[in-house]
Amino acid sequence: MTKRKAFRTAFTVLVTLVLLVLLWEGYKWMGQQTDDHWPGTQFGLPVSTNDLTMPHSGDIFNELTEEIRAGRETLPLTVYLAKKAAFTFLEAAIGFSLGVIVGLMLAIFMLRWRFAERGFLPWINVSQTVPLIALAPIVVTWARLQGYPDMVGISLIATYLTFFPVAVSGLRGLQSPDSSDIELMHSYAASWSSTLIKLRLPAARPFLFPAFKLAATLSVVGAIVGEISIGTKTGLGRAILDFSMRYAVWPERLYSSVIAASLLGLFVFGLVNAAEWLVIKRGREVLK
Amino acid sequence: MRDNSEALEEAVSVESADKVFNSGSDNEVQALLGIDLNVKEGDFISLIGPSGCGKSTLLRLIADLLSPTAGEVKVFGKTANQARLDQDYGMVFQHSGLFDWRDVSANIELPLELKGWSKADRHVRSREMLKLVRLEEFKDYYPRQLSGGMQQRVSIARALSFEPRLLLMDEPFGALDEMTREHMQVELLRIWRETGTTVVFVTHSIPEAAFLSSKVVVLSPRPGRIHSEITVNLGNRTDETREDPEFFQATTEVREALRAVEAN
């Protein structure tokens, strides 16, 4: 059952990929035929189809196997990107973990004290309207002045993005039990903390996991933006920065690094999915 | 399970209790007015009345889930608050309120867990309770795998797991179909006899109240008051009892009391 489901998912992903490549190449081919105009009209295409703007998908994939010089050694672009991605993953993972802790603590705090919900929630919402590009240098400069490695500042930027969905969905989840469930715990003379642990937290899981998935992908975005704004020496953000400077020469490389970033996002998303399956698979079996 | 030497003691006593909701505001509601109610240990009392008569509110006063605006509620001679802290009662709601993420055994063991029982003791007790409600082979099932009637039986087992002397039930069979409901009534009476627990049972079903109770308390609405108390004596009830003239007479009596309430 689950095996078949996994197979179907893999199949769908593959078909989607093929369709995307066909769409990309089809659009490019059409543009090349009509000199970037909609067929039979004077209207220009929104995106130019030349090799600089839209390199052939095949070239992008080929580029992945090309050697690249990194410092004193040369290695295939795939390995190069994987190494950078591993570093970014570490920053994102630290940021994600901190964000989950901070978000959960805020949610519990707001649950415990209603005035905190009224006072905090607007600020939590405002926090996400601050442009990351403006915030990143502040955090990074602070971390550097404290003498921390760059990784600390970058992870904190990832935390800043990840705590938000966890806090907001967490609060909703903690408030989700029926009043009769709360009355039941009350009838057992259960303390506030036992009610939290035995009822509210387990009941919040269906709200928390979607938030974790969002937070996981946001943590990668936060880490990359952090790396770019700090000008750090490694990480996917660095690779994207380098390749974007040489875009005119090697557009395929920038595309490759973008693919690497989305693969990393998919990877962390998958990790959270696996955790969810482990934690809430129980009770999902339906009696046949 | 319990010997009857302490029988005929006062299990619940409510004295001139009032309950006002949203006191002082525009939508103030007088939910209960001058309620006097006595429940003897071992009794099976039903509270019946039209919706809005405050029968669930009265149950919650006894459970100390709500406090009376005036008057006094005592459970086994203590304040309702002390009785709740001592866990002298178990409670069953209309919706079983089982936790989805716990299997049947773990649901039954929840109150024991909160009391700090050891795992081994909890296991022994949940096994006993499953036997009592006749669900032994379903101990590893999850609530959503069970029918409504089975879920309610688990809920009863959970409420009785720590052997409270009083069982408070808030329309426990209200969401069940008629056949399951009648079956559950017979089961509940068997459990009541086997455990000797005192029961206060809220319902809006006339035959249910007549079939189960030794005393039916009829409430009238707005404000909730006790209209009358009807003593029922059907002896040892089985499914056949539902066809007895005595049962018919008891339901008629309850129905007429409710009609009188509606006419007011």
Coordinates of C-alpha atoms in Angstrom, one line a residue:
Chain A
M1 CA 0.0 0.0 0.0
T2 CA 2.6 2.6 1.1
K3 CA 5.1 1.1 -1.3
R4 CA 2.6 1.6 -4.2
K5 CA 1.9 5.1 -2.9
A6 CA 5.6 5.9 -2.9
F7 CA 6.0 4.6 -6.4
R8 CA 3.1 6.7 -7.6
T9 CA 4.6 9.8 -6.0
A10 CA 8.0 9.2 -7.6
F11 CA 6.2 8.6 -10.9
T12 CA 4.3 11.9 -10.6
V13 CA 7.4 13.8 -9.8
L14 CA 9.2 12.3 -12.8
V15 CA 6.3 13.1 -15.2
T16 CA 6.1 16.7 -13.9
L17 CA 9.9 17.1 -14.4
V18 CA 9.6 15.8 -18.0
L19 CA 6.7 18.2 -18.6
L20 CA 8.6 21.1 -17.2
V21 CA 11.6 20.4 -19.5
L22 CA 9.3 20.0 -22.5
L23 CA 7.6 23.3 -21.7
W24 CA 11.0 25.0 -21.3
E25 CA 12.3 23.6 -24.5
G26 CA 9.1 24.1 -26.4
Y27 CA 8.9 27.8 -25.4
K28 CA 12.5 28.3 -26.3
W29 CA 12.1 26.6 -29.7
M30 CA 9.0 28.7 -30.4
G31 CA 10.8 31.9 -29.5
Q32 CA 13.8 30.9 -31.7
Q33 CA 11.4 30.4 -34.7
T34 CA 9.5 33.7 -34.3
D35 CA 12.4 35.9 -33.1
D36 CA 10.8 36.2 -29.6
H37 CA 7.3 37.0 -30.7
W38 CA 4.0 35.2 -30.2
P39 CA 3.4 33.3 -33.4
G40 CA 1.7 35.4 -36.1
T41 CA 1.6 38.6 -34.0
Q42 CA 3.7 41.7 -33.2
F43 CA 3.6 41.0 -29.5
G44 CA 6.9 40.2 -27.9
L45 CA 7.4 37.2 -25.6
P46 CA 7.6 38.1 -21.9
V47 CA 10.9 36.2 -21.5
S48 CA 13.6 36.2 -24.2
T49 CA 14.6 32.8 -25.4
N50 CA 18.3 33.3 -26.2
D51 CA 20.9 31.0 -24.7
L52 CA 21.8 33.5 -22.1
T53 CA 18.4 34.0 -20.6
M54 CA 17.2 30.4 -21.2
P55 CA 20.0 28.0 -21.6
H56 CA 19.0 24.5 -23.0
S57 CA 17.9 22.3 -20.2
G58 CA 20.4 19.7 -21.5
D59 CA 23.2 22.2 -21.1
I60 CA 22.2 22.8 -17.5
F61 CA 22.3 19.1 -16.7
N62 CA 25.6 18.7 -18.6
E63 CA 27.1 21.6 -16.7
L64 CA 26.5 19.6 -13.5
T65 CA 29.1 17.1 -14.5
E66 CA 31.7 19.7 -15.7
E67 CA 34.8 20.2 -13.6
I68 CA 35.0 23.5 -11.6
R69 CA 38.1 24.9 -9.9
A70 CA 37.6 25.5 -6.2
G71 CA 40.7 26.9 -4.6
R72 CA 43.5 24.5 -5.3
E73 CA 41.5 21.5 -6.4
T74 CA 39.1 20.9 -9.3
L75 CA 36.0 18.8 -8.8
P76 CA 32.7 18.2 -10.7
L77 CA 30.1 20.9 -10.2
T78 CA 27.7 18.4 -8.6
V79 CA 30.2 17.6 -5.9
Y80 CA 31.1 21.2 -5.5
L81 CA 27.4 22.1 -5.1
A82 CA 26.8 19.2 -2.7
K83 CA 29.6 20.4 -0.4
K84 CA 28.2 23.9 -0.4
A85 CA 24.7 22.5 0.2
A86 CA 25.9 20.5 3.1
F87 CA 27.2 23.6 4.8
T88 CA 23.9 25.5 4.1
F89 CA 22.0 22.5 5.4
L90 CA 23.8 22.7 8.7
E91 CA 23.0 26.4 9.1
A92 CA 19.4 25.7 8.1
A93 CA 19.1 22.8 10.5
I94 CA 20.4 24.9 13.4
G95 CA 18.1 27.7 12.4
F96 CA 15.1 25.4 12.1
S97 CA 15.7 23.7 15.5
L98 CA 16.0 27.1 17.2
G99 CA 13.0 28.4 15.3
V100 CA 10.9 25.4 16.4
I101 CA 12.0 25.9 20.1
V102 CA 11.3 29.6 20.0
G103 CA 8.0 29.2 18.1
L104 CA 6.7 26.5 20.5
M105 CA 7.8 28.5 23.5
L106 CA 6.0 31.6 22.2
A107 CA 2.9 29.5 21.4
I108 CA 2.8 28.0 24.9
F109 CA 3.4 31.5 26.4
M110 CA 0.5 32.9 24.5
L111 CA -1.7 30.0 25.5
R112 CA -0.9 30.4 29.1
W113 CA -1.5 34.2 29.3
R114 CA -4.2 35.6 27.2
F115 CA -2.8 39.1 27.5
A116 CA 0.4 37.7 25.9
E117 CA -1.6 36.5 22.9
R118 CA -3.2 40.0 22.5
G119 CA 0.1 41.7 23.1
F120 CA 2.5 39.4 21.2
L121 CA 0.6 38.2 18.1
P122 CA 0.5 41.5 16.3
W123 CA 4.3 41.9 16.8
I124 CA 4.9 38.4 15.6
N125 CA 3.0 39.3 12.5
V126 CA 4.9 42.6 12.1
S127 CA 8.2 40.7 12.5
Q128 CA 7.7 39.0 9.2
T129 CA 7.1 42.2 7.3
V130 CA 10.7 43.4 8.1
P131 CA 12.6 42.9 4.8
L132 CA 15.1 40.1 5.3
I133 CA 17.7 42.0 3.2
A134 CA 17.6 44.8 5.7
L135 CA 17.6 42.6 8.8
A136 CA 20.4 40.2 7.7
P137 CA 23.3 42.7 7.8
I138 CA 22.2 43.9 11.3
V139 CA 22.1 40.4 12.7
V140 CA 25.3 39.4 11.0
T141 CA 27.2 42.5 12.1
W142 CA 26.1 41.9 15.6
A143 CA 27.2 38.3 15.6
R144 CA 30.6 39.3 14.1
L145 CA 31.1 42.0 16.8
Q146 CA 30.4 39.3 19.4
G147 CA 33.2 37.3 17.8
Y148 CA 30.9 34.4 16.7
P149 CA 31.5 32.5 13.5
D150 CA 29.4 33.6 10.5
M151 CA 27.3 30.4 10.9
V152 CA 25.7 31.8 14.1
G153 CA 24.4 35.0 12.4
I154 CA 23.2 33.0 9.4
S155 CA 21.4 30.4 11.5
L156 CA 19.7 33.2 13.5
I157 CA 18.4 34.7 10.2
A158 CA 17.0 31.2 9.4
T159 CA 15.5 31.1 12.9
Y160 CA 13.8 34.5 12.3
L161 CA 11.9 33.0 9.4
T162 CA 11.1 29.6 10.9
F163 CA 9.7 30.6 14.3
F164 CA 6.8 32.4 12.8
P165 CA 4.7 29.5 11.3
V166 CA 5.5 27.4 14.3
A167 CA 4.3 30.0 16.8
V168 CA 1.1 30.8 14.9
S169 CA 0.0 27.3 14.0
G170 CA 1.3 26.0 17.3
L171 CA -1.0 28.3 19.2
R172 CA -4.0 27.3 17.0
G173 CA -3.1 23.6 17.6
L174 CA -2.8 24.0 21.4
Q175 CA -6.2 25.7 21.4
S176 CA -7.7 23.0 19.2
P177 CA -9.1 20.5 21.9
D178 CA -12.8 20.6 22.5
S179 CA -14.1 22.2 25.7
S180 CA -15.3 18.8 26.8
D181 CA -11.7 17.4 26.5
I182 CA -10.6 20.3 28.7
E183 CA -13.4 19.6 31.1
L184 CA -12.4 15.9 31.2
M185 CA -8.8 16.9 32.2
H186 CA -10.3 19.3 34.7
S187 CA -12.5 16.5 36.2
Y188 CA -9.3 14.5 36.8
A189 CA -7.9 17.6 38.7
A190 CA -5.1 17.5 36.1
S191 CA -2.6 20.4 36.4
W192 CA -2.1 22.9 33.6
S193 CA 1.2 21.3 32.6
S194 CA -0.3 17.8 32.5
T195 CA -3.1 19.1 30.4
L196 CA -0.5 20.6 28.1
I197 CA 1.6 17.4 27.8
K198 CA -1.2 14.8 27.7
L199 CA -3.8 16.7 25.7
R200 CA -2.8 20.0 24.1
L201 CA 0.6 19.1 22.6
P202 CA -0.6 15.8 21.1
A203 CA -3.7 17.5 19.8
A204 CA -1.5 20.2 18.2
R205 CA 0.5 17.8 16.1
P206 CA -1.7 17.9 13.0
F207 CA -1.3 21.7 13.1
L208 CA 2.4 21.6 13.9
F209 CA 3.6 19.4 11.1
P210 CA 2.4 21.5 8.2
A211 CA 4.1 24.5 10.0
F212 CA 7.3 22.5 10.4
K213 CA 7.2 21.7 6.6
L214 CA 6.9 25.4 5.8
A215 CA 9.5 26.3 8.4
A216 CA 11.9 23.7 7.0
T217 CA 11.9 25.2 3.5
L218 CA 12.0 28.7 4.9
S219 CA 15.0 27.8 6.9
V220 CA 16.9 27.0 3.7
V221 CA 15.7 30.3 2.2
G222 CA 16.9 32.1 5.3
A223 CA 20.3 30.4 5.3
I224 CA 20.9 31.3 1.7
V225 CA 19.8 34.9 2.0
G226 CA 21.9 35.1 5.1
E227 CA 25.0 33.8 3.3
I228 CA 24.5 36.2 0.4
S229 CA 24.0 39.3 2.6
I230 CA 27.0 38.4 4.8
G231 CA 29.3 37.5 1.9
T232 CA 30.4 34.3 3.6
K233 CA 33.1 32.2 2.1
T234 CA 31.1 29.0 1.7
G235 CA 27.6 27.7 1.4
L236 CA 25.1 27.6 -1.5
G237 CA 24.5 31.3 -1.1
R238 CA 28.1 31.9 -1.9
A239 CA 27.9 29.7 -4.9
I240 CA 24.8 31.5 -6.1
L241 CA 26.5 34.9 -5.6
D242 CA 29.7 33.8 -7.5
F243 CA 27.7 32.3 -10.4
S244 CA 25.4 35.2 -10.7
M245 CA 28.5 37.5 -11.2
R246 CA 29.6 35.3 -14.0
Y247 CA 26.1 34.8 -15.4
A248 CA 27.0 36.3 -18.7
V249 CA 29.6 33.7 -19.2
W250 CA 28.1 30.6 -17.6
P251 CA 24.3 31.0 -17.3
E252 CA 24.1 27.2 -16.8
R253 CA 26.0 27.4 -13.6
L254 CA 23.6 29.8 -11.9
Y255 CA 20.7 27.6 -13.0
S256 CA 22.6 24.6 -11.6
S257 CA 23.0 26.3 -8.2
V258 CA 19.3 27.2 -8.2
I259 CA 18.5 23.5 -8.8
A260 CA 20.8 22.6 -6.0
A261 CA 19.0 25.0 -3.7
S262 CA 15.6 23.6 -4.5
L263 CA 16.8 20.1 -4.1
L264 CA 18.1 21.0 -0.6
G265 CA 14.6 22.5 0.1
L266 CA 13.0 19.3 -1.0
F267 CA 15.4 17.3 1.1
V268 CA 14.6 19.1 4.3
F269 CA 10.9 18.9 3.4
G270 CA 11.2 15.2 3.0
L271 CA 13.0 14.9 6.4
V272 CA 10.0 16.6 8.1
N273 CA 7.6 14.4 6.2
A274 CA 9.5 11.3 7.5
A275 CA 9.4 12.6 11.0
E276 CA 5.6 13.2 10.7
W277 CA 5.1 9.7 9.5
L278 CA 7.0 8.3 12.5
V279 CA 5.1 10.5 15.0
I280 CA 1.5 10.3 13.7
K281 CA 1.4 7.1 11.6
R282 CA -0.2 5.4 14.7
G283 CA -3.9 5.3 14.6
R284 CA -4.0 6.0 10.9
E285 CA -4.6 2.4 10.0
V286 CA -8.2 1.9 9.1
L287 CA -10.0 -1.2 10.2
K288 CA -10.8 -3.4 7.1
Chain B
M1 CA -16.7 -4.5 43.9
R2 CA -17.5 -2.4 46.9
D3 CA -19.4 -3.6 50.0
N4 CA -22.7 -2.0 50.8
S5 CA -22.0 -1.1 54.4
E6 CA -21.8 2.5 53.6
A7 CA -25.0 2.4 51.5
L8 CA -27.8 4.9 52.0
E9 CA -25.2 7.6 52.7
E10 CA -25.7 10.9 50.9
A11 CA -23.7 10.8 47.7
V12 CA -24.8 14.2 46.3
S13 CA -26.6 17.0 48.0
V14 CA -27.5 20.3 46.3
E15 CA -29.1 22.9 48.5
S16 CA -30.9 26.0 47.1
A17 CA -28.3 26.3 44.3
D18 CA -28.6 29.1 41.8
K19 CA -26.5 29.5 38.7
V20 CA -26.4 32.8 36.7
F21 CA -24.3 33.1 33.5
N22 CA -22.9 36.4 32.4
S23 CA -24.0 38.0 35.6
G24 CA -24.5 41.8 35.4
S25 CA -24.2 42.0 31.6
D26 CA -26.9 42.4 29.0
N27 CA -27.1 38.7 28.2
E28 CA -27.4 37.6 31.8
V29 CA -29.0 34.1 32.0
Q30 CA -30.6 32.6 35.1
A31 CA -29.7 29.0 34.3
L32 CA -30.7 27.4 37.6
L33 CA -32.9 28.6 40.4
G34 CA -33.3 27.2 43.9
I35 CA -32.2 23.7 43.1
D36 CA -32.5 21.1 45.9
L37 CA -31.4 17.6 45.1
N38 CA -30.3 14.6 47.1
V39 CA -28.8 11.5 45.7
K40 CA -28.3 8.5 48.0
E41 CA -25.3 6.3 47.5
G42 CA -26.0 3.5 45.1
D43 CA -28.9 5.4 43.4
F44 CA -29.3 5.8 39.7
I45 CA -30.8 9.3 39.1
S46 CA -31.7 10.8 35.7
L47 CA -32.0 14.5 35.1
I48 CA -34.5 15.1 32.2
G49 CA -36.1 18.2 30.8
P50 CA -36.4 20.3 27.6
S51 CA -33.3 21.8 26.2
G52 CA -32.2 24.9 28.1
C53 CA -33.5 23.6 31.4
G54 CA -30.0 23.5 32.9
K55 CA -29.7 19.8 33.3
S56 CA -26.1 19.8 32.0
T57 CA -25.4 22.9 34.1
L58 CA -26.6 21.1 37.2
L59 CA -24.3 18.1 36.4
R60 CA -21.4 20.5 36.0
L61 CA -22.1 22.0 39.4
I62 CA -21.9 18.6 40.9
A63 CA -18.7 17.9 39.0
D64 CA -17.2 21.3 40.1
L65 CA -16.7 22.2 36.5
L66 CA -18.9 25.2 37.2
S67 CA -19.5 26.9 40.6
P68 CA -22.9 27.8 41.8
T69 CA -23.8 31.5 42.0
A70 CA -25.6 30.8 45.3
G71 CA -26.3 27.8 47.4
E72 CA -24.2 24.7 48.2
V73 CA -23.2 21.5 46.5
K74 CA -21.8 18.7 48.5
V75 CA -20.5 15.4 47.2
F76 CA -20.0 12.6 49.8
G77 CA -20.2 15.3 52.5
K78 CA -17.4 17.3 51.1
T79 CA -17.4 20.5 49.0
A80 CA -17.7 19.7 45.3
N81 CA -14.3 21.2 44.8
Q82 CA -12.7 18.8 47.3
A83 CA -14.6 15.9 45.8
R84 CA -13.1 16.8 42.4
L85 CA -9.6 17.1 43.8
D86 CA -10.1 13.7 45.5
Q87 CA -11.5 12.3 42.3
D88 CA -14.6 11.0 43.8
Y89 CA -16.4 10.9 40.5
G90 CA -15.8 9.8 36.9
M91 CA -17.4 11.6 34.0
V92 CA -18.7 10.5 30.6
F93 CA -19.7 13.0 27.9
Q94 CA -22.0 12.8 24.9
H95 CA -19.0 12.6 22.6
S96 CA -16.7 9.9 24.0
G97 CA -13.9 12.4 24.2
L98 CA -11.3 9.6 23.6
F99 CA -7.9 10.8 22.6
D100 CA -7.3 9.9 18.9
W101 CA -3.6 9.3 19.5
R102 CA -4.1 6.8 22.3
D103 CA -5.2 3.2 21.8
V104 CA -8.1 1.8 23.8
S105 CA -5.9 0.7 26.7
A106 CA -4.0 4.0 26.9
N107 CA -7.2 5.9 26.9
I108 CA -8.5 3.9 29.8
E109 CA -5.2 4.4 31.6
L110 CA -5.2 8.2 31.2
P111 CA -6.6 9.1 34.6
L112 CA -4.4 6.5 36.3
E113 CA -1.4 7.9 34.5
L114 CA -2.3 11.4 35.9
K115 CA -2.5 9.9 39.3
G116 CA 1.0 8.5 38.9
W117 CA 0.1 4.8 38.9
S118 CA 2.9 2.4 37.8
K119 CA 2.8 1.0 34.3
A120 CA 2.2 -2.6 35.6
D121 CA -0.7 -1.5 37.9
R122 CA -2.2 0.5 35.0
H123 CA -2.1 -2.5 32.8
V124 CA -3.8 -4.7 35.3
R125 CA -6.5 -2.2 35.8
S126 CA -7.2 -1.4 32.2
R127 CA -7.4 -5.2 31.5
E128 CA -10.1 -5.4 34.3
M129 CA -12.0 -2.5 32.9
L130 CA -11.9 -3.9 29.4
K131 CA -13.4 -7.1 30.8
L132 CA -16.1 -5.1 32.6
V133 CA -17.2 -3.3 29.4
R134 CA -16.6 -6.5 27.3
L135 CA -14.0 -5.1 24.9
E136 CA -11.0 -7.3 25.8
E137 CA -10.0 -8.0 22.2
F138 CA -10.0 -4.3 21.3
K139 CA -7.3 -3.1 23.7
D140 CA -4.9 -2.2 20.9
Y141 CA -7.5 -0.5 18.7
Y142 CA -7.5 3.2 18.1
P143 CA -10.8 5.2 18.8
R144 CA -11.5 5.9 15.1
Q145 CA -11.5 2.2 14.4
L146 CA -14.4 1.6 16.9
S147 CA -18.1 2.1 16.5
G148 CA -19.9 4.8 18.4
G149 CA -21.2 2.4 21.0
M150 CA -17.8 0.8 21.5
Q151 CA -16.2 4.2 21.9
Q152 CA -18.8 5.1 24.6
R153 CA -18.0 1.8 26.4
V154 CA -14.3 2.7 26.4
S155 CA -15.3 6.1 27.8
I156 CA -17.3 4.4 30.6
A157 CA -14.3 2.2 31.3
R158 CA -12.0 5.2 31.5
A159 CA -14.4 7.0 33.9
L160 CA -14.6 3.9 36.2
S161 CA -10.9 3.0 36.0
F162 CA -10.0 4.6 39.3
E163 CA -13.1 3.2 41.0
P164 CA -14.9 6.5 41.7
R165 CA -18.0 6.2 43.9
L166 CA -19.9 8.4 41.6
L167 CA -20.4 8.4 37.9
L168 CA -21.6 11.6 36.1
M169 CA -23.0 11.1 32.6
D170 CA -23.9 13.9 30.3
E171 CA -26.2 12.4 27.5
P172 CA -23.7 9.6 27.0
F173 CA -25.9 7.7 24.5
G174 CA -27.3 10.8 22.8
A175 CA -25.3 10.3 19.6
L176 CA -26.0 6.5 19.2
D177 CA -28.6 4.9 17.0
E178 CA -31.7 3.4 18.8
M179 CA -30.6 -0.2 18.8
T180 CA -27.1 0.5 20.1
R181 CA -28.6 2.8 22.6
E182 CA -30.9 0.2 24.1
H183 CA -28.1 -2.3 24.2
M184 CA -25.9 0.2 26.0
Q185 CA -28.6 0.9 28.5
V186 CA -28.7 -2.8 29.5
E187 CA -24.9 -2.8 29.6
L188 CA -24.8 0.3 31.8
L189 CA -27.3 -1.3 34.3
R190 CA -25.1 -4.4 34.5
I191 CA -22.0 -2.3 35.1
W192 CA -23.9 -0.3 37.7
R193 CA -25.0 -3.4 39.5
E194 CA -21.5 -5.0 39.3
T195 CA -19.7 -1.9 40.6
G196 CA -22.3 -0.4 43.0
T197 CA -21.4 3.1 41.7
T198 CA -23.9 5.9 42.2
V199 CA -25.0 7.4 38.8
V200 CA -26.3 10.8 37.9
F201 CA -27.4 10.6 34.3
V202 CA -28.5 13.5 32.0
T203 CA -30.8 12.6 29.1
H204 CA -33.6 14.0 27.0
S205 CA -35.0 10.6 26.2
I206 CA -38.1 9.7 28.2
P207 CA -37.8 5.9 27.8
E208 CA -34.1 6.1 28.6
A209 CA -34.8 7.9 31.9
A210 CA -37.6 5.6 32.8
F211 CA -35.7 2.4 32.0
L212 CA -32.5 3.3 33.8
S213 CA -33.3 5.2 36.9
S214 CA -34.5 4.6 40.4
K215 CA -35.5 8.3 40.4
V216 CA -36.2 10.6 37.5
V217 CA -35.8 14.3 38.2
V218 CA -37.8 16.5 35.8
L219 CA -36.5 20.0 35.3
S220 CA -38.4 23.0 33.8
P221 CA -36.6 25.7 31.8
R222 CA -35.9 29.4 32.1
P223 CA -35.0 29.5 34.9
G224 CA -34.0 25.9 35.4
R225 CA -36.0 24.5 38.4
I226 CA -36.9 21.0 39.6
H227 CA -40.4 20.4 38.6
S228 CA -41.0 17.0 40.0
E229 CA -39.3 13.8 41.1
I230 CA -40.6 10.5 39.9
T231 CA -39.7 7.3 41.6
V232 CA -39.4 4.3 39.3
N233 CA -39.2 0.7 40.5
L234 CA -38.7 -1.7 37.6
G235 CA -36.5 -4.2 39.5
N236 CA -34.1 -6.2 37.5
R237 CA -34.3 -4.8 34.0
T238 CA -33.7 -6.6 30.8
D239 CA -34.6 -5.9 27.2
E240 CA -38.0 -7.6 27.9
T241 CA -38.7 -5.0 30.5
R242 CA -39.4 -2.5 27.7
E243 CA -42.6 -4.4 26.9
D244 CA -43.8 -4.5 30.5
P245 CA -46.9 -2.5 31.5
E246 CA -44.8 -1.1 34.5
F247 CA -42.3 0.3 32.0
F248 CA -45.1 1.8 30.0
Q249 CA -46.6 3.3 33.1
A250 CA -43.2 4.8 34.1
T251 CA -42.7 6.4 30.7
T252 CA -46.2 7.8 30.8
E253 CA -45.6 9.4 34.1
V254 CA -42.4 11.0 33.0
R255 CA -44.0 12.1 29.7
E256 CA -46.9 13.7 31.6
A257 CA -44.5 15.6 33.9
L258 CA -42.6 16.9 30.8
R259 CA -45.9 18.0 29.2
A260 CA -46.8 19.9 32.3
V261 CA -43.4 21.5 32.1
E262 CA -43.9 22.5 28.5
A263 CA -47.4 23.8 29.2
N264 CA -46.0 26.3 31.7

